[in-house]
XYZ file of C-alpha atoms in Angstrom:
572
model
C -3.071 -26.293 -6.454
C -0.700 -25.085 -3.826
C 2.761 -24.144 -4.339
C 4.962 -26.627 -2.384
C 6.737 -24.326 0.020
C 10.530 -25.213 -0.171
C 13.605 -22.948 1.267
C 14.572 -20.615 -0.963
C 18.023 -21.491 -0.289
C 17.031 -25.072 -2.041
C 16.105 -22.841 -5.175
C 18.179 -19.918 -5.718
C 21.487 -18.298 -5.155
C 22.478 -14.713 -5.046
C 24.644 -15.151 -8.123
C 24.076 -13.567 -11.278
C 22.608 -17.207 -12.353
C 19.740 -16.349 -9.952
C 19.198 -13.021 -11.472
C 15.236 -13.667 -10.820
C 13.694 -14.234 -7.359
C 11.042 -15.865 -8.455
C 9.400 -19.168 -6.791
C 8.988 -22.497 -9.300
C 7.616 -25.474 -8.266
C 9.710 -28.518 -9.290
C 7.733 -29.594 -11.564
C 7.920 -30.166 -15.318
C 7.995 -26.788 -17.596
C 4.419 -26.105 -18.916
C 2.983 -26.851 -15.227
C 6.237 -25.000 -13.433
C 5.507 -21.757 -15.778
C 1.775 -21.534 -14.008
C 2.429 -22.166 -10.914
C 5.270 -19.187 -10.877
C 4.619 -17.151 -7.939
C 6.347 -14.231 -6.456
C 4.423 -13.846 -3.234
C 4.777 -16.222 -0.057
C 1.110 -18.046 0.029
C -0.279 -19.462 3.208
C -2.614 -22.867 3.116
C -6.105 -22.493 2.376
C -7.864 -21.299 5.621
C -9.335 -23.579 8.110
C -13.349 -24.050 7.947
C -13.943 -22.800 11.012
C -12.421 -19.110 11.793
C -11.524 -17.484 15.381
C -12.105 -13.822 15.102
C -11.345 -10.727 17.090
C -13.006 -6.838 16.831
C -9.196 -4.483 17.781
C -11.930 -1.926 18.123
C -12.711 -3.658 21.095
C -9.265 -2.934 22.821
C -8.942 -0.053 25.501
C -6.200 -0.096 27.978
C -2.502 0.035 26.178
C -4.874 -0.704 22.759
C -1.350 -0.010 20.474
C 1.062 -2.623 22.771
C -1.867 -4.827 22.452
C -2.547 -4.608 18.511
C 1.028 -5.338 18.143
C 1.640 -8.227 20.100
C -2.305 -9.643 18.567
C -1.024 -8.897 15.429
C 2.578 -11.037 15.384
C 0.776 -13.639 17.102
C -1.354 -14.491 14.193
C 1.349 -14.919 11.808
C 2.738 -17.671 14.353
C -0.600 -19.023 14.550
C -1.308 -18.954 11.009
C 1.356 -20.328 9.689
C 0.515 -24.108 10.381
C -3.041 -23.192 8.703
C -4.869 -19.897 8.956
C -6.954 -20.103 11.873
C -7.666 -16.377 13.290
C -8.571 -13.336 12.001
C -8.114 -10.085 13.438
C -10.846 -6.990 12.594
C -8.558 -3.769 11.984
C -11.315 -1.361 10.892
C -14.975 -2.621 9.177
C -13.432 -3.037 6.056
C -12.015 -6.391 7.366
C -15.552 -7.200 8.773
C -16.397 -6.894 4.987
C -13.956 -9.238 3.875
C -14.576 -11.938 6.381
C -18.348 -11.756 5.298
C -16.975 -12.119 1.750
C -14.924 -15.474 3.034
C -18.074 -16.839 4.009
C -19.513 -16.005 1.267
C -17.024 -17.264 -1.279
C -17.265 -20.541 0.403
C -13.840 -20.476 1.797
C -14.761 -20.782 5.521
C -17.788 -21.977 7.000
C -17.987 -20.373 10.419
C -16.745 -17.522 12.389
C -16.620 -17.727 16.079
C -15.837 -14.544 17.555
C -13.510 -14.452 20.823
C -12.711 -11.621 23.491
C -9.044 -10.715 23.936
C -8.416 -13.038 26.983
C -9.881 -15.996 24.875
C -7.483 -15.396 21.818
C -4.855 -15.828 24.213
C -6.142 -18.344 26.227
C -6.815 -20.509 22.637
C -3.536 -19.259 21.048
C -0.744 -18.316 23.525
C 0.870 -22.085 24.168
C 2.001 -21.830 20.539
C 4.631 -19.675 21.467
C 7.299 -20.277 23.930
C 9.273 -17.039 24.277
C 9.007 -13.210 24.440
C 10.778 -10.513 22.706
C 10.305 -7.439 24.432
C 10.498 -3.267 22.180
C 12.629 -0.591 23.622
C 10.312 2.166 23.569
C 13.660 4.108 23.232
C 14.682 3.132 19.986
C 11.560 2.979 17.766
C 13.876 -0.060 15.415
C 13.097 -2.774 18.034
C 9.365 -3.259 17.405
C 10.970 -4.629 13.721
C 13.837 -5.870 15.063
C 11.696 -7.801 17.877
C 8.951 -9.006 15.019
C 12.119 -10.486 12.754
C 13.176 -11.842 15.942
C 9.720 -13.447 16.835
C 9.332 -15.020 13.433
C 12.338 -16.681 13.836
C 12.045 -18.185 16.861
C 8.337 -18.773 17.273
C 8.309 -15.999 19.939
C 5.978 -13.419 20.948
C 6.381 -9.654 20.874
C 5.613 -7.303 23.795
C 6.192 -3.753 24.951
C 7.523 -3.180 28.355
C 4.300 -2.409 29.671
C 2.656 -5.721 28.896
C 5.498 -8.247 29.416
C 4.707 -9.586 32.147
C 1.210 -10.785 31.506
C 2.480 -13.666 29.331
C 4.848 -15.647 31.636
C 7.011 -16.418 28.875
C 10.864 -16.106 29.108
C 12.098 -13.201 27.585
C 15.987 -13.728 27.997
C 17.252 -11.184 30.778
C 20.848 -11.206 29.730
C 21.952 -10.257 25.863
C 23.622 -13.805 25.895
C 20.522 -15.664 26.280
C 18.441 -13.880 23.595
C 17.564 -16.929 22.192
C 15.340 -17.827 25.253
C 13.489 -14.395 24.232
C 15.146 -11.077 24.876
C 14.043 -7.437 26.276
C 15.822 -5.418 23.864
C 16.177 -2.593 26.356
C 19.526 -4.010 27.649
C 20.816 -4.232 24.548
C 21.928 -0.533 25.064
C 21.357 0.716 21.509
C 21.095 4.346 21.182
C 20.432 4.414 17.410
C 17.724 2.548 15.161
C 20.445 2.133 12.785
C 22.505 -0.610 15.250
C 19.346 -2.544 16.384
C 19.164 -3.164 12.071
C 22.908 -3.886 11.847
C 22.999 -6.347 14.606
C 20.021 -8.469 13.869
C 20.974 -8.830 10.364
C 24.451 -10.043 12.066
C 22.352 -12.398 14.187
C 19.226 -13.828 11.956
C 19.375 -12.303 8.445
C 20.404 -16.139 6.897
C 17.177 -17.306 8.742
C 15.081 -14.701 7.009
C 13.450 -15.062 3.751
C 15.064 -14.598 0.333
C 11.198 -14.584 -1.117
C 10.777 -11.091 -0.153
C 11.403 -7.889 2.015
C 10.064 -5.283 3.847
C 10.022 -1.173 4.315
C 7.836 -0.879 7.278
C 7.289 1.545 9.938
C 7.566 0.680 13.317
C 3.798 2.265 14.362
C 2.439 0.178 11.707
C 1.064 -3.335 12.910
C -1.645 -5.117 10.289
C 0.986 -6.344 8.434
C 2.771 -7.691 10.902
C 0.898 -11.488 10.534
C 2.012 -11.867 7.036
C 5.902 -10.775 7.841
C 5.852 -13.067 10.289
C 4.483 -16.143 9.394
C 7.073 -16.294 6.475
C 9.938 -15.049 8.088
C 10.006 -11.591 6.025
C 13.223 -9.078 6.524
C 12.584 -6.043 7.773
C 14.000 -2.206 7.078
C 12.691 1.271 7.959
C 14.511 4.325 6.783
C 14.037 7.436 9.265
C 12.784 10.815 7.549
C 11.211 13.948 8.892
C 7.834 14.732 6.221
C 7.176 18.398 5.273
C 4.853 18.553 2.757
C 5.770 16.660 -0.015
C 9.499 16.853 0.761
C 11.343 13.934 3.452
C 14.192 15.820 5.448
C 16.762 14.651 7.729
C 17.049 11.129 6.344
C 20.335 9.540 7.647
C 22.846 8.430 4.892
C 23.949 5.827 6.883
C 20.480 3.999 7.482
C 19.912 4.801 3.449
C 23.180 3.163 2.720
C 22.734 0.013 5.407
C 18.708 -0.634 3.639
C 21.040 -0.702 0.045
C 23.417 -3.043 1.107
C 20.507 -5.542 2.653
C 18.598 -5.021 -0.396
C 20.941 -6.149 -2.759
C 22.095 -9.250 -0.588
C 18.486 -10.377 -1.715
C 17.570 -11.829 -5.014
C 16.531 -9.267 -7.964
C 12.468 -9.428 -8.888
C 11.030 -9.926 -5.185
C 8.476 -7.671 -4.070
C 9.078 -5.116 -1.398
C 6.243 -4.887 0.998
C 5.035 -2.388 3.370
C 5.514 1.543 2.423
C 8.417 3.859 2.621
C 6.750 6.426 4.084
C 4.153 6.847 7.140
C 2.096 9.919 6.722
C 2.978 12.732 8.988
C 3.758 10.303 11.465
C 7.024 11.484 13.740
C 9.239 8.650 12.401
C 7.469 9.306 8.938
C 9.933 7.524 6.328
C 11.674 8.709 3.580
C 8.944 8.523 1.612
C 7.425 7.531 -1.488
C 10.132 8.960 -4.370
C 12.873 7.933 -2.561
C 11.849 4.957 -0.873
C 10.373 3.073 -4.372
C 13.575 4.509 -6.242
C 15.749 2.825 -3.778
C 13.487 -0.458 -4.431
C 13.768 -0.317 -7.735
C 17.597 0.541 -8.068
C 18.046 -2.988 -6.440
C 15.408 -4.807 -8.537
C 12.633 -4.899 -6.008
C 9.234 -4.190 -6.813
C 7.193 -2.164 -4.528
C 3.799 -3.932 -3.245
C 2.170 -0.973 -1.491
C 0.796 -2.845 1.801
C 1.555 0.072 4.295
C -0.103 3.022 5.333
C 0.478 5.756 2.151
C -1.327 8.516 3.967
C -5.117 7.512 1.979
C -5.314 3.788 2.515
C -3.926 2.061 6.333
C -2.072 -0.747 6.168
C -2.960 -3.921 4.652
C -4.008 -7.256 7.522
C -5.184 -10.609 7.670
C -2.606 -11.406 4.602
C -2.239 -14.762 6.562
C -5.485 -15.670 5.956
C -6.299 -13.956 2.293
C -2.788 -15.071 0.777
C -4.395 -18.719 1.551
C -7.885 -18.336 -0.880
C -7.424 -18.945 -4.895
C -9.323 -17.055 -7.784
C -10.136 -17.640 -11.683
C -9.772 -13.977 -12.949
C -11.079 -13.611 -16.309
C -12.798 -10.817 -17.798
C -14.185 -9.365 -21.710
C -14.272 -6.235 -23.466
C -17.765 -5.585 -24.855
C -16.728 -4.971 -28.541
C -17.334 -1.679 -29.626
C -17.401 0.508 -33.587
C -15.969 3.115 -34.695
C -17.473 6.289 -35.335
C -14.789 8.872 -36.964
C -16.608 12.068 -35.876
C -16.130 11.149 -32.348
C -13.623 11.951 -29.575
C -12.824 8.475 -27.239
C -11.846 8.743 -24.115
C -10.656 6.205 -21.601
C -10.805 6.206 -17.710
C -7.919 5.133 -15.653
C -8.613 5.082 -11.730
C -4.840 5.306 -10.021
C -3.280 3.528 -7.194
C -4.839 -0.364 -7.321
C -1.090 -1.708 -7.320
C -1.501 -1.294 -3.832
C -3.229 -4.172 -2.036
C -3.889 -1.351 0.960
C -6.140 0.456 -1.869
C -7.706 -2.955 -3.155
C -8.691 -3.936 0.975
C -10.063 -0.381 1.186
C -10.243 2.329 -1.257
C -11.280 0.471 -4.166
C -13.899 -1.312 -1.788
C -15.373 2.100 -0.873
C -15.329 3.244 -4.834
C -17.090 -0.129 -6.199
C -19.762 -0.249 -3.585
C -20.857 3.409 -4.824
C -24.285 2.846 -6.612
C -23.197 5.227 -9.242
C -20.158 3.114 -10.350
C -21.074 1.772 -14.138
C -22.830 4.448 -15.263
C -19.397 5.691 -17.173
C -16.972 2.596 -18.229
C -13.486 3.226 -16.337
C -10.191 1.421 -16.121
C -9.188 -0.098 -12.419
C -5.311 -0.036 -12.580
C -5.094 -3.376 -10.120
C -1.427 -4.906 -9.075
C -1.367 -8.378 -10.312
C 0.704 -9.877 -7.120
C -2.335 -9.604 -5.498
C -3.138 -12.983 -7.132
C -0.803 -14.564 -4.697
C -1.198 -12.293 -1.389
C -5.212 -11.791 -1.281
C -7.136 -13.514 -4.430
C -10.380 -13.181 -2.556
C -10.503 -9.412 -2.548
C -9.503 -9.283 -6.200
C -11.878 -11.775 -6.835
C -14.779 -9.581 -5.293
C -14.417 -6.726 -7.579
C -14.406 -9.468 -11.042
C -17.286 -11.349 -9.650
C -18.937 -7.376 -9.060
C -17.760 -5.598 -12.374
C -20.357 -4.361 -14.536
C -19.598 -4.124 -18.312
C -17.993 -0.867 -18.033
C -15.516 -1.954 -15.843
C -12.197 -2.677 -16.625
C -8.711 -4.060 -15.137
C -6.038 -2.451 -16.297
C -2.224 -4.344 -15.061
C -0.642 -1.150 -12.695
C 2.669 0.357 -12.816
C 4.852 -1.137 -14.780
C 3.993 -4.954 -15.028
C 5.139 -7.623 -12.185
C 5.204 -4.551 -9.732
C 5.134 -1.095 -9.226
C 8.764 0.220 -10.333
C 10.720 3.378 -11.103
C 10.823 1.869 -14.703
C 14.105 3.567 -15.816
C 16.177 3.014 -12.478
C 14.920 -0.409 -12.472
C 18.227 -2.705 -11.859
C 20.647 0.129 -12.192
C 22.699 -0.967 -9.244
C 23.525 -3.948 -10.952
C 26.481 -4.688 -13.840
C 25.284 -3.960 -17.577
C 25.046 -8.018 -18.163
C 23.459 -8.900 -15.098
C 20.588 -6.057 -15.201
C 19.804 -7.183 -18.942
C 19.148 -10.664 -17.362
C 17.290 -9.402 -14.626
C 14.535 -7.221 -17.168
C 14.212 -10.375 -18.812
C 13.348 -11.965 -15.914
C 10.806 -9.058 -15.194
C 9.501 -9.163 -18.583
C 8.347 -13.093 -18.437
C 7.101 -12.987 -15.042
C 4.961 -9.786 -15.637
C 3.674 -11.724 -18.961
C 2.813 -14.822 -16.628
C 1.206 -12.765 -13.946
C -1.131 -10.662 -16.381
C -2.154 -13.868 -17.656
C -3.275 -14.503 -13.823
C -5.015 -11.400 -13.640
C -6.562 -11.621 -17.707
C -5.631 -8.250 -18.360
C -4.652 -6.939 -21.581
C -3.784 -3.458 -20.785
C -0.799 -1.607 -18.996
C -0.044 1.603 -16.955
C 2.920 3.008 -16.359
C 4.035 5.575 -14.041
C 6.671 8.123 -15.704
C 8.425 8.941 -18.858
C 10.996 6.443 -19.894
C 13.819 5.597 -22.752
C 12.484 3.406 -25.908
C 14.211 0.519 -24.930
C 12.605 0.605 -21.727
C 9.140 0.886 -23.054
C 10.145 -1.252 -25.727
C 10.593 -4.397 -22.985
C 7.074 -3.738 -20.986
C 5.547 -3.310 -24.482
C 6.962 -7.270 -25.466
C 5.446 -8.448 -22.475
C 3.851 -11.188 -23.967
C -0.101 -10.558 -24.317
C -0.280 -6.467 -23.653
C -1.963 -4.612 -26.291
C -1.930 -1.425 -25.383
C -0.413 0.729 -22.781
C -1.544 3.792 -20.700
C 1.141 5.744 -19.640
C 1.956 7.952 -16.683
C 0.776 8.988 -13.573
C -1.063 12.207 -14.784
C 0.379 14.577 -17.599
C 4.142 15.127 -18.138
C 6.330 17.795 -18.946
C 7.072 15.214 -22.028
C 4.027 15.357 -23.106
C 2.716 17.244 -25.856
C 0.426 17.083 -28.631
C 2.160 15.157 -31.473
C 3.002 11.958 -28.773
C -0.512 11.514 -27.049
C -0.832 8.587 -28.894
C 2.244 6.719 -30.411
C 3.283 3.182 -31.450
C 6.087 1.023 -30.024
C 6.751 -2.216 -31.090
C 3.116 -2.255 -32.804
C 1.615 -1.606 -29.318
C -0.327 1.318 -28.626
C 0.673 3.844 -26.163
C -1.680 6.726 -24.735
C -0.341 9.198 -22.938
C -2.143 10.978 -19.719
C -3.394 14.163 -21.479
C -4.302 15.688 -17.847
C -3.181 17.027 -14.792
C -5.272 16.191 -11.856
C -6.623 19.022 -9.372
C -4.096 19.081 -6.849
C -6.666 18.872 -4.029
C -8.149 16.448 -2.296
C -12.237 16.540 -2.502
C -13.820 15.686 -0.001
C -16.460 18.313 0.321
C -19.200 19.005 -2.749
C -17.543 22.048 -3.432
C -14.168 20.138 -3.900
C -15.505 17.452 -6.112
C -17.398 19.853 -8.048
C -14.283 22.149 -8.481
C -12.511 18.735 -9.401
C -15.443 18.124 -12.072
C -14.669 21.569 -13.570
C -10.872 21.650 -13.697
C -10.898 18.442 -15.811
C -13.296 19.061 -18.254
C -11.141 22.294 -19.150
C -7.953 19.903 -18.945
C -9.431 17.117 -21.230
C -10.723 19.726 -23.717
C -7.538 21.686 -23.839
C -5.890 18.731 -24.593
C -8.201 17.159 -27.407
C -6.517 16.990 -30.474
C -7.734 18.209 -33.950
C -8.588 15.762 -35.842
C -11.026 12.879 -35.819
C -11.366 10.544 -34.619
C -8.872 11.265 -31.087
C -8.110 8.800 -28.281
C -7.816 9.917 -25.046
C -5.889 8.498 -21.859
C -7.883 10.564 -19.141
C -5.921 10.109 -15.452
C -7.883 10.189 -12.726
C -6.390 9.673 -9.170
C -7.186 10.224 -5.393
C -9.253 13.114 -6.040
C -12.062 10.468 -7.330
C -13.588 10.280 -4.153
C -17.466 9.014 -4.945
C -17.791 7.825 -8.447
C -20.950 10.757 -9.915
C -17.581 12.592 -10.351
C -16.823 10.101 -13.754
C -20.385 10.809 -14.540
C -20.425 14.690 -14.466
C -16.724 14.773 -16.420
C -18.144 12.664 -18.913
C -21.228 15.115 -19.668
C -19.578 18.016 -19.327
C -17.639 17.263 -22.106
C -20.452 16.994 -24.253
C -22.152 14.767 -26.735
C -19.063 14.811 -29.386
C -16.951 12.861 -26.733
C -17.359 9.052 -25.885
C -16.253 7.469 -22.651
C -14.827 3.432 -23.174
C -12.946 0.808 -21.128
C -9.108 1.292 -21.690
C -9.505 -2.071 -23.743
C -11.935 -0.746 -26.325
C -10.144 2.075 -26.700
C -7.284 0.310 -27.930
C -9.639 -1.530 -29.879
C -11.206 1.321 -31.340
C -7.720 2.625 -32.487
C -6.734 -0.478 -33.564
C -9.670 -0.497 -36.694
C -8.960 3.034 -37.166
C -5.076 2.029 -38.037
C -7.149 -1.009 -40.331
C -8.865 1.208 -41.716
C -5.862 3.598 -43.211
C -3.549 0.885 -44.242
């Protein structure tokens, strides 16, 4: 059943009584608490498909993308109707669309066809300023508003559509060059002057201006847009301005509190690359946004066709094969990083679960559970392929991926107490969706903290942190709170990426030392084992798991909560 799409403005205020931004249908309560969603969904996709290779683009193949790209959201927001190929990984999807049932047909068009079929459903033109790198957001905001289409200078003119020659008539399109802005930072201010009441309250955006797949999705519902300048070096984002910081603050908490933040605060070692990933998601979550990772994060691109996938539905349900204790043995758990991103679920993950070698050593997929609203069909794809040693484990820290102990802090004591409440039921509601029983979490945190994701209603155990700590140490590996397990990362990860055998096998190496180090004394242990983007082809799990010998026994994350679980029976 589809959510009924009303304005948000019909369901929520930014007062402290509308502490949660999430979306009820008006229905009565049992019904209204299943079909809470937190993610705009379009309608299911039409039976017949028009598709497009990008690949196939040569002359001005960027300006092209872009304009493609913001066209579909316009196009798909009636009823999903095209479908744009960024890279084969979307060719893989659509294949999986047909084969799901959810579309019958795929007719594939040339460039000139799409816009032959789709141009008369716009009726103006918004046109970048290749001289301030804002307007390709402030022009896609602008476009979603007024059913417009948006060009670069060198393109324009193809589409004989007005595009507003004077600043006063912007709302017959507008070229943004004669707007005169000399900073990104006044493009931002003045459209949020101009549209930001005809923008979404469902949701918000960090995306850079060079990225385009997402553009479809922001569109077709009308999503606000930010991008926060930064210069990478390493690890490290210089030369941020304090006064773009300060303007993406005060937008962010004009919205409601638990919406997700899509896009990426960081592009790679792109010129304009961001501010980056610490200080973009700790921004997000000091104004009670969660961070969907749908942007390019420098190992998966940017997420597209979320016009078309947010329209499928999936039944996600999955079992632990029960397991027995054996008190001479050491268990260890799995836990692949980074699948609260939907970029990694479209591609990474893809790549990982095709590998013939996956199930030969049970591991934990951590898997962001707002993917139930924005592309159920890809989720779907890896339950419908799991093999018994696979497991879904909910990803950093619930609802959304948050800094879990900044989460809210921009907000009064009484208001931010309402607000983790808010978090705490809708991350219980959306593990449900995803039939998960198990947790990660990204980073040390206070009791009471841990304390509220561990009363989510439904976890059982909890995996905890994004590698090793400095917290960490051997007597809290594995501690209780609120009768809920928790199982601390006992390793760092290799620092590298591995892409070469040497690499991997170097990987293979340092973590068999790490885990060992790490084992406890006595038996039998339980063992939260972190692996991240150095897992590059899955043999890796395979040759950890036997170097470490016969004593040690890998499990899914859920037996090994399990496992402890009639150990603690065992001693009371």
């Amino acid at each position: 059943m589809r959510v009924p799409l009303m304005d948000r403005r019909e369901f929520l205020s930014t007062s402290a009584a509308a502490a949660g931004g999430f979306l009820i249908a008006s229905t009565g309560p049992a019904e209204a608490e299943s079909e809470v969603r937190v993610c705009p969904k379009s309608r299911p996709p039409a039976r017949t498909l028009f598709a497009m290779r990008l690949s196939e683009l040569t002359s001005f193949a960027w300006d092209m993308r872009l304009t493609l790209t913001c066209l579909q959201g316009i196009v798909n927001r009636s009823q999903p109707r095209l479908y744009l190929v960024h890279d084969r990984y979307d060719e893989l999807w659509l294949d999986w669309l047909r084969e799901r049932g959810d579309v019958d047909d795929v007719r594939w068009l040339e460039v000139a066809e799409v816009f032959e079929r789709f141009l008369p459903e716009v009726h103006v033109t918004f046109v970048t300023d290749p001289n301030v790198p804002a307007t390709v957001n402030i022009a896609t905001m602008l476009a979603s508003v007024h059913d417009g289409l948006v060009a670069t200078p060198r393109t324009a003119a193809q589409y004989n559509l007005p595009r507003g020659w004077l600043p006063g008539s912007w709302r017959t399109g507008m070229d943004l060059g004669f707007m005169g802005w000399k900073k990104d930072i006044e493009a931002y201010t003045w459209v949020y002057q101009q549209i930001g009441d005809q923008l979404s309250r469902e949701a918000i955006a960090i995306l850079a201006p060079e990225e385009v797949a997402l553009r479809d999705y922001l569109v077709e519902f009308k999503i606000p847009i930010l991008w926060i300048n930064g210069t990478p070096s390493g690890s490290v984002y210089a030369n941020v301005p304090e006064e773009e910081k300060d303007f993406a603050r005060q937008i962010m908490m004009k919205w409601p509190p638990n919406i997700p933040c899509f896009g990426w605060p960081g592009s790679g070692d792109q010129p304009q690359g961001g501010i980056g990933e610490w200080q973009g998601v700790r921004l997000a979550s000091e104004c009670a946004k969660f961070e969907v990772c749908t942007g390019y994060d420098g190992y998966s691109p940017t997420v597209g066709n979320v016009s078309v996938h947010s329209g499928t539905s999936a039944k996600l349900r999955q079992s632990a094969p029960p397991v027995h204790l054996r008190r001479d043995k050491v268990y260890f758990a799995f836990v692949r990083s980074d699948g609260d991103g939907w970029n990694f679920q479209r591609h990474y993950y893809r790549k990982l679960f095709d590998d013939p070698k996956r199930g030969d050593v049970p591991i934990g997929w951590q898997l962001g559970p707002t993917a139930f609203d924005g592309q159920p069909d890809i989720v779907d794809y890896y339950y419908k392929n799991a093999r018994p040693g696979d497991c879904f484990v909910n990803a950093l820290s619930g609802v959304g991926y948050i800094h879990e102990d900044i989460y809210a802090d921009n907000f009064p004591p009484e208001q931010r107490q309402q607000i983790w409440r808010d978090f705490q039921r809708l991350s219980g509601l959306y593990r449900q969706k995803i039939g998960v029983t198990v947790m990660s979490t990204l980073a040390e945190m206070s009791a009471e903290r841990m304390a509220l994701l561990a009363g989510i209603p439904g976890m059982k155990g909890i995996f905890a942190n994004y590698g090793r700590t400095e917290a960490t140490n051997s007597e809290n590996l594995l501690t209780e709170i609120a009768g809920v397990p928790v199982f601390r990362a006992v390793n760092h990860g290799p620092g590298e990426m591995t892409f070469t055998p040497t690499g991997r096998r170097n990987a293979e190496y340092f973590m068999i030392n790490e885990v060992k180090r790490w084992t406890p004394r006595q038996r039998p242990a339980f063992l939260h084992v972190f692996l991240a983007n150095w897992l590059t082809s899955m043999d890796m799990t395979e040759n950890i798991a036997k170097g470490l010998g016969p004593e040690y026994v890998a499990v899914r994350p859920d037996q090994l909560v399990s496992l402890y679980n009639q150990f603690k029976g065992s001693q009371a």
